[in-house]
């Protein structure tokens, strides 16, 4: 870094990494508060996760009227979402619109990857190094890098032997891919695979799906938004948002307050029928205790199994598609025609639960003891979630402490926002915050506003350095762990606990205590004069 630093050093109040939902709003707020900020983005355009995830069928499975910014009443009034669940192109168009509307691009540098950042203890500044050789100094270093943005491409044996193209859903070519007449293999059956499989099956000559572990998929029941329902929400969008923010997930859908075990089997089944028709993640709201009581959870799993057997013609395939884990333990998948696709003649489900993918070959791949001839391979193999996009940057805090070392046994944070030993650094939607368990855009807005207030307070009080105290961080870690104890989500292997990445510490990373409670805790810290933070050396 020293060498490039001597070439040219620019200076800003803040460097923000990433131009997705988080980075864009952070830039807007910083500017509004009179800070001089620069956003560095590796992609050629805005959108972050939504820039790269262009695979067939990519769309958000949170209702578009909620998966959007609420900071500007004019913005939320003027933007028209066309469907209940927005497609990736529509979300990208929205993010582009926001960038234009608030004139954000002039402070964003595209195709610049942050490679390293070091805290200069004497100056209370970060020294940020990029792959273009630029070095930037900034008082504040703010990560808006996304929770699910570092794609995992498994290192399959013989990877380079395969003669055809290999794609990752999280890094899809912007020009698109035409699978017409092709034999395609998709590895993985998580949310990305669930969305792409029906569309690829429509196009390909034959589709092989390589499944290691089945997941639970509920029907999306996507539809065009009716003008009346949009008008009703827009008549009091603020009120609608306030109701959503009062929910544990900051996602507004009806939650039945009863226990699944408090009603008769007939009533329970009728309730599940109702929710099945509504579709999507609200299915988990059928009863209050589905994610906290194993017996209650088993009732929804049993209902779900019955539904899948109705859809999938071949009982053996239906059984293969049926998980034996807690319902909703892994992130629930939301699909359209997912199970129906396995009734097609041109789709084969390959069970690789035994030995996984054995190897890639020049003609395709070898799995479950057989060779498969393929023209293209799609890895829908997920992400190094929540920590990967932070720790792949060579970040060094005080006393030479690296972020990789600091997080070796799992992410340690104060409020999910800050990391002790890394002063003046903030992590939007970081591990230890509700993040992936709350509507992402809403959680991002909360964090961005908290950070902006904090920086303004620093300026007003003439302080140049803020760092989480180790005790506050340790205590927060206990609170995050404690909240996790009441949730069945911690009970299985998933990216929530980092088990999908070799060598990653197994820790349930998001804060599951609920968005409203979390917001109150963050407010309390401010009310206590940034309690838990030190502002001196
Ligand atoms: P994922 O849920 O982590 O799924 C990855 C899949 O790849 C799993 O089925 C996994 O099997 C399999 N896999 C991984 N490595 C493998 C290997 N070496 N060999 C064979 N199989 C392997 O990833 P994702 O589908 O990209 O989704 C990640 C998250 O992104 C979602 O949970 C969701 O939060 C978000 N997302 C949201 C949307 C949406 O809004 N609609 C869409 C896409 C993604 P195992 O289960 O056995 O590990």
XYZ file of C-alpha atoms and ligand atoms in Angstrom:
585
model
C 0.000 0.000 0.000
C 2.830 2.367 0.856
C 4.022 2.464 -2.733
C 0.640 3.214 -4.320
C -0.081 5.704 -1.544
C 2.890 7.718 -2.683
C 1.551 7.816 -6.268
C -1.593 9.754 -5.422
C -3.735 10.134 -2.359
C -7.206 11.587 -2.532
C -9.112 12.538 0.576
C -12.800 12.346 1.509
C -14.788 12.450 4.710
C -16.087 8.990 3.919
C -15.436 6.136 1.527
C -18.417 3.887 0.947
C -17.855 0.451 -0.565
C -20.616 -0.737 -2.887
C -23.331 0.956 -4.940
C -26.251 -1.291 -4.094
C -29.254 -0.281 -2.003
C -26.979 0.388 0.990
C -24.223 2.377 -0.718
C -26.606 4.557 -2.706
C -28.671 5.625 0.261
C -25.529 6.103 2.350
C -24.152 8.473 -0.267
C -27.423 10.385 -0.422
C -27.598 10.815 3.363
C -23.939 11.768 3.704
C -24.313 14.415 1.050
C -27.473 15.727 2.678
C -25.582 16.026 5.982
C -22.767 17.934 4.275
C -20.127 15.207 4.172
C -17.844 14.692 1.228
C -18.194 11.041 0.262
C -17.011 8.738 -2.508
C -18.540 5.391 -3.418
C -16.313 2.696 -4.893
C -18.068 -0.065 -6.822
C -16.558 -3.101 -8.547
C -19.382 -3.453 -11.083
C -19.838 -1.205 -14.116
C -23.229 -0.070 -12.798
C -25.344 0.441 -9.692
C -27.440 -2.307 -8.079
C -24.995 -4.420 -6.072
C -26.454 -7.891 -5.640
C -29.170 -6.966 -8.131
C -26.571 -6.023 -10.701
C -24.979 -9.479 -10.715
C -27.906 -11.835 -10.102
C -29.326 -11.857 -13.623
C -30.024 -15.568 -13.855
C -33.265 -16.683 -15.521
C -36.214 -16.111 -13.194
C -34.336 -13.858 -10.745
C -36.754 -11.784 -8.758
C -37.259 -10.706 -5.178
C -39.524 -12.826 -3.020
C -40.490 -9.943 -0.742
C -43.421 -7.878 -2.037
C -42.153 -5.042 -4.204
C -44.331 -2.464 -2.414
C -42.200 -3.260 0.639
C -38.842 -4.125 -0.919
C -38.105 -0.514 -1.849
C -36.882 2.695 -0.244
C -39.201 4.666 1.984
C -36.937 7.649 2.773
C -38.557 9.792 0.098
C -42.327 10.060 -0.022
C -42.116 11.461 -3.564
C -40.019 8.514 -4.695
C -42.337 5.907 -3.253
C -45.375 7.698 -4.666
C -44.018 8.087 -8.179
C -42.483 4.645 -8.736
C -44.877 2.036 -10.178
C -44.138 -1.605 -9.443
C -45.808 -3.897 -11.932
C -45.881 -7.198 -10.060
C -46.231 -8.481 -6.528
C -42.633 -9.736 -6.766
C -40.406 -7.544 -8.910
C -38.108 -9.145 -11.460
C -34.384 -8.458 -11.356
C -34.602 -6.143 -14.421
C -37.379 -4.133 -12.775
C -35.426 -3.821 -9.510
C -32.340 -2.759 -11.427
C -34.407 -0.168 -13.328
C -35.649 1.113 -9.969
C -32.141 1.379 -8.524
C -31.004 3.164 -11.710
C -33.930 5.538 -11.337
C -32.957 6.296 -7.728
C -29.352 6.939 -8.768
C -30.497 9.356 -11.491
C -33.228 11.025 -9.470
C -30.852 11.882 -6.632
C -27.937 12.566 -8.966
C -25.770 9.981 -7.229
C -23.532 8.716 -10.016
C -21.243 11.745 -10.030
C -19.848 10.561 -6.689
C -19.496 6.906 -7.623
C -16.451 5.324 -9.221
C -17.367 2.157 -11.102
C -15.138 -0.806 -11.915
C -12.991 -0.065 -8.895
C -12.519 -2.862 -6.403
C -11.403 -2.101 -2.865
C -8.611 -4.517 -2.089
C -7.353 -3.307 1.260
C -7.972 -0.740 3.940
C -5.770 0.165 6.883
C -6.581 2.342 9.870
C -4.016 5.069 10.380
C -3.938 5.300 14.141
C -2.144 8.624 14.270
C -4.506 10.399 11.885
C -7.778 8.649 12.794
C -8.258 7.911 9.116
C -8.619 4.949 6.846
C -6.242 4.434 3.959
C -8.134 2.595 1.242
C -6.324 0.804 -1.577
C -7.996 -0.213 -4.835
C -7.192 -2.515 -7.722
C -6.665 0.508 -9.955
C -3.708 1.647 -7.856
C -5.569 4.555 -6.315
C -5.211 5.242 -2.629
C -7.850 7.204 -0.810
C -7.792 8.580 2.717
C -11.053 8.994 4.569
C -12.067 9.566 8.160
C -14.867 7.024 7.797
C -14.870 3.676 6.021
C -18.386 2.396 5.379
C -19.189 -1.036 4.022
C -22.297 -1.420 1.870
C -21.143 -4.692 0.396
C -24.260 -6.830 0.785
C -24.983 -9.963 2.776
C -25.223 -12.347 -0.164
C -22.756 -11.039 -2.705
C -19.597 -13.150 -2.563
C -20.480 -16.088 -4.788
C -19.101 -19.528 -3.952
C -17.803 -21.426 -6.936
C -16.869 -24.819 -5.480
C -13.515 -26.143 -6.508
C -14.781 -29.291 -8.227
C -12.153 -31.783 -9.288
C -11.463 -31.465 -13.012
C -13.086 -28.009 -13.090
C -10.952 -26.897 -16.010
C -11.497 -30.100 -17.996
C -15.075 -29.273 -18.934
C -15.235 -27.934 -22.483
C -18.478 -26.027 -22.131
C -19.316 -22.848 -20.232
C -19.721 -22.842 -16.441
C -21.924 -20.129 -14.929
C -22.704 -19.010 -11.401
C -26.214 -17.658 -10.754
C -24.756 -14.864 -8.622
C -22.442 -13.704 -11.385
C -24.569 -14.035 -14.493
C -23.375 -12.633 -17.849
C -25.119 -9.343 -18.571
C -25.808 -10.370 -22.170
C -27.864 -13.362 -20.920
C -27.517 -17.029 -21.861
C -29.561 -18.975 -24.405
C -29.959 -22.637 -23.431
C -32.105 -23.578 -26.441
C -31.283 -27.098 -27.597
C -28.680 -27.538 -24.859
C -28.142 -30.186 -22.200
C -27.786 -28.222 -18.997
C -26.770 -29.250 -15.481
C -27.744 -27.110 -12.480
C -25.905 -27.770 -9.236
C -27.845 -26.732 -6.131
C -31.465 -26.390 -5.082
C -31.523 -23.171 -2.999
C -33.544 -20.022 -3.822
C -31.523 -19.143 -6.931
C -31.884 -22.651 -8.373
C -35.569 -22.802 -7.467
C -36.216 -19.641 -9.467
C -34.104 -20.603 -12.464
C -34.922 -24.310 -12.843
C -38.434 -23.898 -14.341
C -37.209 -21.327 -16.868
C -34.115 -23.245 -17.887
C -36.262 -26.383 -18.242
C -38.534 -24.473 -20.629
C -35.592 -23.664 -22.870
C -33.126 -26.520 -22.585
C -33.244 -29.785 -24.470
C -32.649 -31.542 -21.180
C -32.052 -30.270 -17.658
C -30.286 -32.274 -14.953
C -30.701 -30.932 -11.425
C -28.000 -32.096 -9.012
C -29.457 -31.987 -5.526
C -27.372 -32.467 -2.399
C -30.016 -31.440 0.138
C -33.653 -30.641 -0.661
C -35.205 -27.424 0.631
C -38.753 -26.372 1.370
C -40.327 -24.420 -1.462
C -43.668 -22.651 -1.135
C -45.642 -21.267 -4.071
C -45.047 -17.598 -4.866
C -48.447 -16.878 -6.418
C -46.897 -13.934 -8.143
C -49.335 -11.671 -9.996
C -49.708 -8.272 -11.559
C -50.446 -5.639 -8.949
C -53.975 -4.318 -9.192
C -54.187 -0.495 -9.457
C -56.642 -0.455 -6.524
C -54.291 -2.238 -4.121
C -51.411 0.037 -5.098
C -53.648 3.097 -4.654
C -54.746 1.878 -1.237
C -51.151 1.507 -0.030
C -50.086 4.809 -1.574
C -52.995 6.633 0.073
C -51.099 6.141 3.327
C -47.702 4.738 2.379
C -46.122 6.092 5.547
C -48.704 4.387 7.731
C -48.197 1.156 5.789
C -44.435 1.374 6.303
C -44.878 2.090 10.006
C -46.987 -1.044 10.379
C -44.314 -3.056 8.567
C -41.579 -1.693 10.812
C -43.523 -2.851 13.839
C -43.204 -6.477 12.635
C -40.302 -8.671 13.800
C -39.137 -8.984 10.182
C -40.107 -5.436 9.122
C -42.219 -7.254 6.522
C -45.953 -6.711 6.779
C -48.083 -9.811 6.494
C -50.731 -11.176 8.819
C -49.427 -13.373 11.624
C -51.939 -15.522 13.459
C -51.201 -15.057 17.144
C -52.349 -18.565 18.069
C -50.201 -21.649 18.544
C -50.516 -24.262 15.800
C -51.143 -26.746 18.589
C -54.037 -24.807 20.111
C -56.513 -25.573 17.336
C -58.071 -28.757 15.944
C -56.406 -30.608 13.063
C -59.201 -29.467 10.716
C -58.880 -25.838 11.703
C -55.114 -26.011 11.348
C -55.345 -27.511 7.919
C -57.867 -24.856 6.835
C -55.500 -22.179 8.086
C -52.608 -23.659 6.088
C -54.852 -23.837 3.010
C -55.578 -20.120 3.348
C -51.888 -19.270 3.645
C -50.917 -21.606 0.811
C -53.269 -19.651 -1.445
C -51.707 -16.341 -0.381
C -48.284 -17.832 -1.106
C -44.742 -16.729 -0.348
C -42.991 -16.164 2.957
C -46.257 -15.166 4.738
C -46.894 -18.926 4.879
C -44.747 -18.809 8.022
C -47.328 -16.482 9.603
C -49.994 -19.195 9.652
C -49.382 -19.567 13.393
C -47.246 -17.755 15.940
C -45.023 -20.623 17.065
C -43.970 -22.294 13.824
C -40.367 -21.162 14.186
C -40.121 -21.610 17.932
C -41.828 -24.910 18.730
C -40.741 -28.144 17.090
C -44.098 -29.866 17.440
C -45.853 -26.864 15.872
C -43.247 -26.836 13.122
C -43.885 -30.496 12.362
C -47.559 -29.714 11.628
C -46.626 -27.293 8.857
C -43.982 -29.679 7.506
C -46.566 -32.475 7.374
C -49.059 -30.232 5.571
C -46.346 -29.227 3.106
C -45.386 -32.877 2.432
C -48.999 -33.630 1.520
C -49.031 -30.721 -0.941
C -45.831 -31.801 -2.654
C -47.070 -35.350 -3.080
C -50.151 -33.915 -4.799
C -47.998 -32.007 -7.281
C -45.136 -34.394 -8.088
C -46.376 -37.416 -10.029
C -43.548 -39.800 -9.163
C -43.579 -40.663 -5.446
C -39.850 -41.491 -5.420
C -39.037 -38.051 -6.807
C -41.447 -36.430 -4.349
C -39.630 -38.190 -1.499
C -36.250 -37.066 -2.818
C -37.516 -33.489 -2.907
C -38.666 -33.692 0.717
C -36.334 -32.401 3.442
C -36.110 -34.075 6.811
C -35.191 -30.856 8.624
C -37.202 -28.216 10.429
C -39.548 -26.326 8.085
C -38.060 -22.863 7.393
C -34.789 -23.642 9.168
C -32.864 -22.989 5.998
C -34.196 -19.860 4.309
C -37.587 -20.801 2.844
C -37.588 -20.818 -0.955
C -40.397 -19.252 -2.932
C -41.049 -20.716 -6.363
C -43.282 -20.758 -9.395
C -43.848 -24.134 -11.087
C -40.879 -25.528 -9.199
C -42.231 -28.944 -8.241
C -44.332 -29.138 -11.425
C -41.078 -28.920 -13.405
C -40.040 -32.365 -12.118
C -43.020 -33.866 -13.975
C -41.491 -32.824 -17.303
C -39.858 -35.449 -19.520
C -36.843 -33.231 -20.150
C -35.962 -32.827 -16.451
C -34.002 -35.311 -14.345
C -33.408 -34.937 -10.618
C -30.075 -36.470 -9.629
C -29.597 -37.283 -5.960
C -26.011 -36.423 -5.028
C -26.522 -36.594 -1.270
C -24.009 -39.457 -1.088
C -20.773 -38.318 -2.715
C -21.713 -34.948 -4.131
C -20.361 -33.978 -7.553
C -17.503 -36.432 -8.093
C -15.773 -34.419 -10.800
C -16.181 -32.355 -13.937
C -15.163 -34.138 -17.134
C -14.441 -32.829 -20.612
C -17.990 -33.811 -21.661
C -19.907 -32.875 -18.544
C -19.687 -34.194 -15.025
C -19.661 -37.333 -12.979
C -22.057 -37.704 -10.059
C -23.802 -40.506 -8.199
C -21.667 -43.050 -10.039
C -22.731 -41.951 -13.549
C -21.358 -39.714 -16.300
C -23.595 -36.918 -17.577
C -22.977 -35.340 -20.972
C -23.674 -31.608 -20.734
C -23.335 -28.508 -22.898
C -23.399 -26.074 -19.967
C -23.149 -26.172 -16.190
C -24.837 -23.732 -13.836
C -23.574 -23.488 -10.271
C -26.404 -22.231 -8.067
C -24.106 -22.896 -5.149
C -24.715 -19.827 -3.031
C -22.640 -17.245 -1.212
C -20.154 -16.740 1.581
C -22.969 -14.990 3.383
C -22.780 -11.996 5.691
C -19.036 -11.995 6.301
C -17.498 -12.995 2.942
C -17.759 -9.616 1.237
C -16.175 -7.867 4.219
C -13.419 -10.310 5.031
C -12.251 -10.743 1.441
C -10.998 -7.160 1.716
C -7.682 -6.984 3.540
C -8.889 -4.751 6.387
C -6.491 -3.855 9.186
C -7.624 -2.078 12.344
C -5.620 -0.881 15.335
C -2.445 -2.711 16.344
C -2.320 -4.526 13.013
C -5.430 -6.576 13.752
C -6.905 -8.018 10.555
C -10.621 -8.569 10.057
C -9.975 -12.200 9.102
C -8.213 -12.780 12.414
C -10.836 -10.882 14.362
C -13.641 -12.984 12.849
C -11.813 -16.314 12.839
C -14.236 -17.801 15.341
C -17.255 -16.035 13.917
C -18.197 -12.405 13.380
C -17.854 -10.189 16.438
C -19.638 -6.864 16.248
C -21.339 -4.239 18.341
C -24.935 -3.924 17.076
C -23.857 -5.555 13.819
C -22.820 -2.057 12.784
C -19.344 -1.632 14.202
C -16.375 -3.805 15.109
C -14.205 -3.150 18.143
C -10.622 -2.428 17.101
C -11.784 -1.016 13.757
C -12.564 2.614 14.643
C -14.566 4.819 12.284
C -15.646 1.785 10.268
C -19.311 0.887 9.827
C -20.872 -2.199 8.280
C -24.377 -1.726 6.886
C -26.613 -4.759 7.525
C -23.696 -6.579 9.076
C -23.770 -9.856 10.993
C -25.196 -9.284 14.450
C -27.973 -7.048 13.077
C -31.421 -8.183 11.821
C -30.040 -7.916 8.257
C -31.192 -10.994 6.321
C -34.030 -11.649 8.771
C -35.669 -8.293 8.112
C -36.727 -6.664 4.858
C -33.281 -5.714 3.598
C -34.047 -2.243 2.289
C -35.765 -1.243 5.528
C -32.873 -2.529 7.625
C -30.425 -0.712 5.376
C -32.291 2.583 5.739
C -32.229 2.234 9.513
C -28.485 1.598 9.561
C -27.698 4.394 7.111
C -29.668 6.895 9.176
C -28.009 5.717 12.397
C -24.543 6.085 10.852
C -25.334 9.545 9.461
C -26.553 10.717 12.865
C -23.432 9.303 14.475
C -21.107 11.082 12.023
C -23.003 14.349 12.493
C -22.667 13.969 16.263
C -18.945 13.347 15.874
C -18.582 16.515 13.828
C -20.684 18.591 16.241
C -18.729 17.407 19.255
C -15.353 17.739 17.539
C -14.471 14.069 17.819
C -12.399 12.253 15.222
C -12.555 8.669 16.368
C -15.254 6.275 17.525
C -14.715 2.633 18.376
C -16.906 -0.013 19.984
C -15.704 -0.970 23.447
C -14.671 -4.637 23.721
C -17.087 -5.186 26.647
C -20.022 -3.744 24.692
C -19.149 -5.957 21.757
C -18.885 -9.069 23.944
C -22.198 -8.256 25.587
C -23.862 -7.747 22.211
C -22.490 -11.106 21.061
C -24.221 -12.706 24.048
C -27.491 -10.970 23.210
C -27.324 -12.163 19.601
C -26.633 -15.728 20.756
C -29.373 -15.560 23.375
C -31.941 -14.367 20.816
C -30.930 -17.280 18.563
C -31.694 -19.821 21.263
C -35.427 -19.247 20.932
C -35.416 -19.861 17.174
C -35.561 -23.126 15.258
C -33.583 -21.405 12.488
C -30.373 -22.199 14.290
C -31.081 -25.943 14.245
C -29.732 -26.985 10.839
C -26.866 -26.481 8.417
C -27.364 -23.342 6.348
C -25.619 -20.181 5.224
C -27.129 -18.492 8.322
C -24.604 -20.490 10.367
C -21.831 -20.470 7.785
C -21.865 -24.246 7.305
C -21.854 -23.862 3.505
C -18.292 -22.517 3.516
C -15.395 -24.857 4.252
C -13.569 -23.854 7.414
C -16.021 -21.084 8.360
C -16.835 -20.872 12.060
C -20.298 -22.164 12.846
C -22.161 -19.224 14.363
C -25.737 -18.112 13.779
C -24.948 -14.695 12.335
C -28.073 -12.511 12.134
C -29.825 -10.994 15.145
C -33.168 -12.776 15.451
C -34.572 -10.735 18.340
C -36.807 -8.760 15.973
C -36.460 -5.493 14.073
C -38.483 -3.257 16.471
C -36.501 -4.410 19.492
C -33.250 -3.906 17.618
C -34.225 -0.361 16.602
C -34.997 0.451 20.239
C -31.613 -0.907 21.341
C -29.829 1.251 18.755
C -31.841 4.298 19.900
C -30.917 3.533 23.503
C -27.222 3.540 22.641
C -27.555 7.028 21.166
C -29.707 8.287 24.038
C -26.986 7.097 26.410
C -24.428 9.342 24.638
C -23.218 6.551 22.315
C -22.987 4.192 25.204
C -20.669 1.282 24.471
C -18.408 3.394 22.285
C -15.096 5.004 23.113
C -14.197 8.254 21.389
C -10.621 8.587 22.602
C -7.517 6.500 21.983
P -28.071 -21.370 -1.210
O -29.401 -21.178 -0.601
O -26.898 -21.372 -0.329
O -28.128 -22.704 -2.050
C -26.971 -23.281 -2.578
C -27.295 -24.647 -3.111
O -26.141 -25.187 -3.707
C -27.737 -25.626 -2.021
O -28.723 -26.452 -2.531
C -26.437 -26.374 -1.732
O -26.627 -27.664 -1.203
C -25.851 -26.459 -3.111
N -24.398 -26.613 -3.104
C -23.488 -25.755 -2.601
N -22.248 -26.246 -2.781
C -22.385 -27.434 -3.387
C -21.475 -28.418 -3.821
N -20.149 -28.276 -3.659
N -21.966 -29.520 -4.426
C -23.282 -29.676 -4.593
N -24.210 -28.784 -4.189
C -23.757 -27.681 -3.602
O -27.792 -20.247 -2.326
P -28.837 -19.444 -3.217
O -29.835 -20.334 -3.807
O -28.058 -18.612 -4.148
O -29.577 -18.522 -2.181
C -28.890 -17.832 -1.147
C -29.805 -16.835 -0.522
O -29.915 -15.693 -1.357
C -31.225 -17.285 -0.321
O -31.388 -18.099 0.797
C -31.943 -15.966 -0.212
O -31.817 -15.390 1.049
C -31.192 -15.131 -1.215
N -31.890 -15.191 -2.495
C -33.099 -14.596 -2.540
C -33.818 -14.675 -3.680
C -35.136 -14.019 -3.722
O -35.400 -13.001 -3.163
N -36.020 -14.605 -4.386
C -33.346 -15.357 -4.783
C -32.105 -15.956 -4.708
C -31.391 -15.874 -3.546
P -26.657 -27.913 0.392
O -27.984 -27.386 0.834
O -26.486 -29.353 0.544
O -25.527 -27.113 0.964
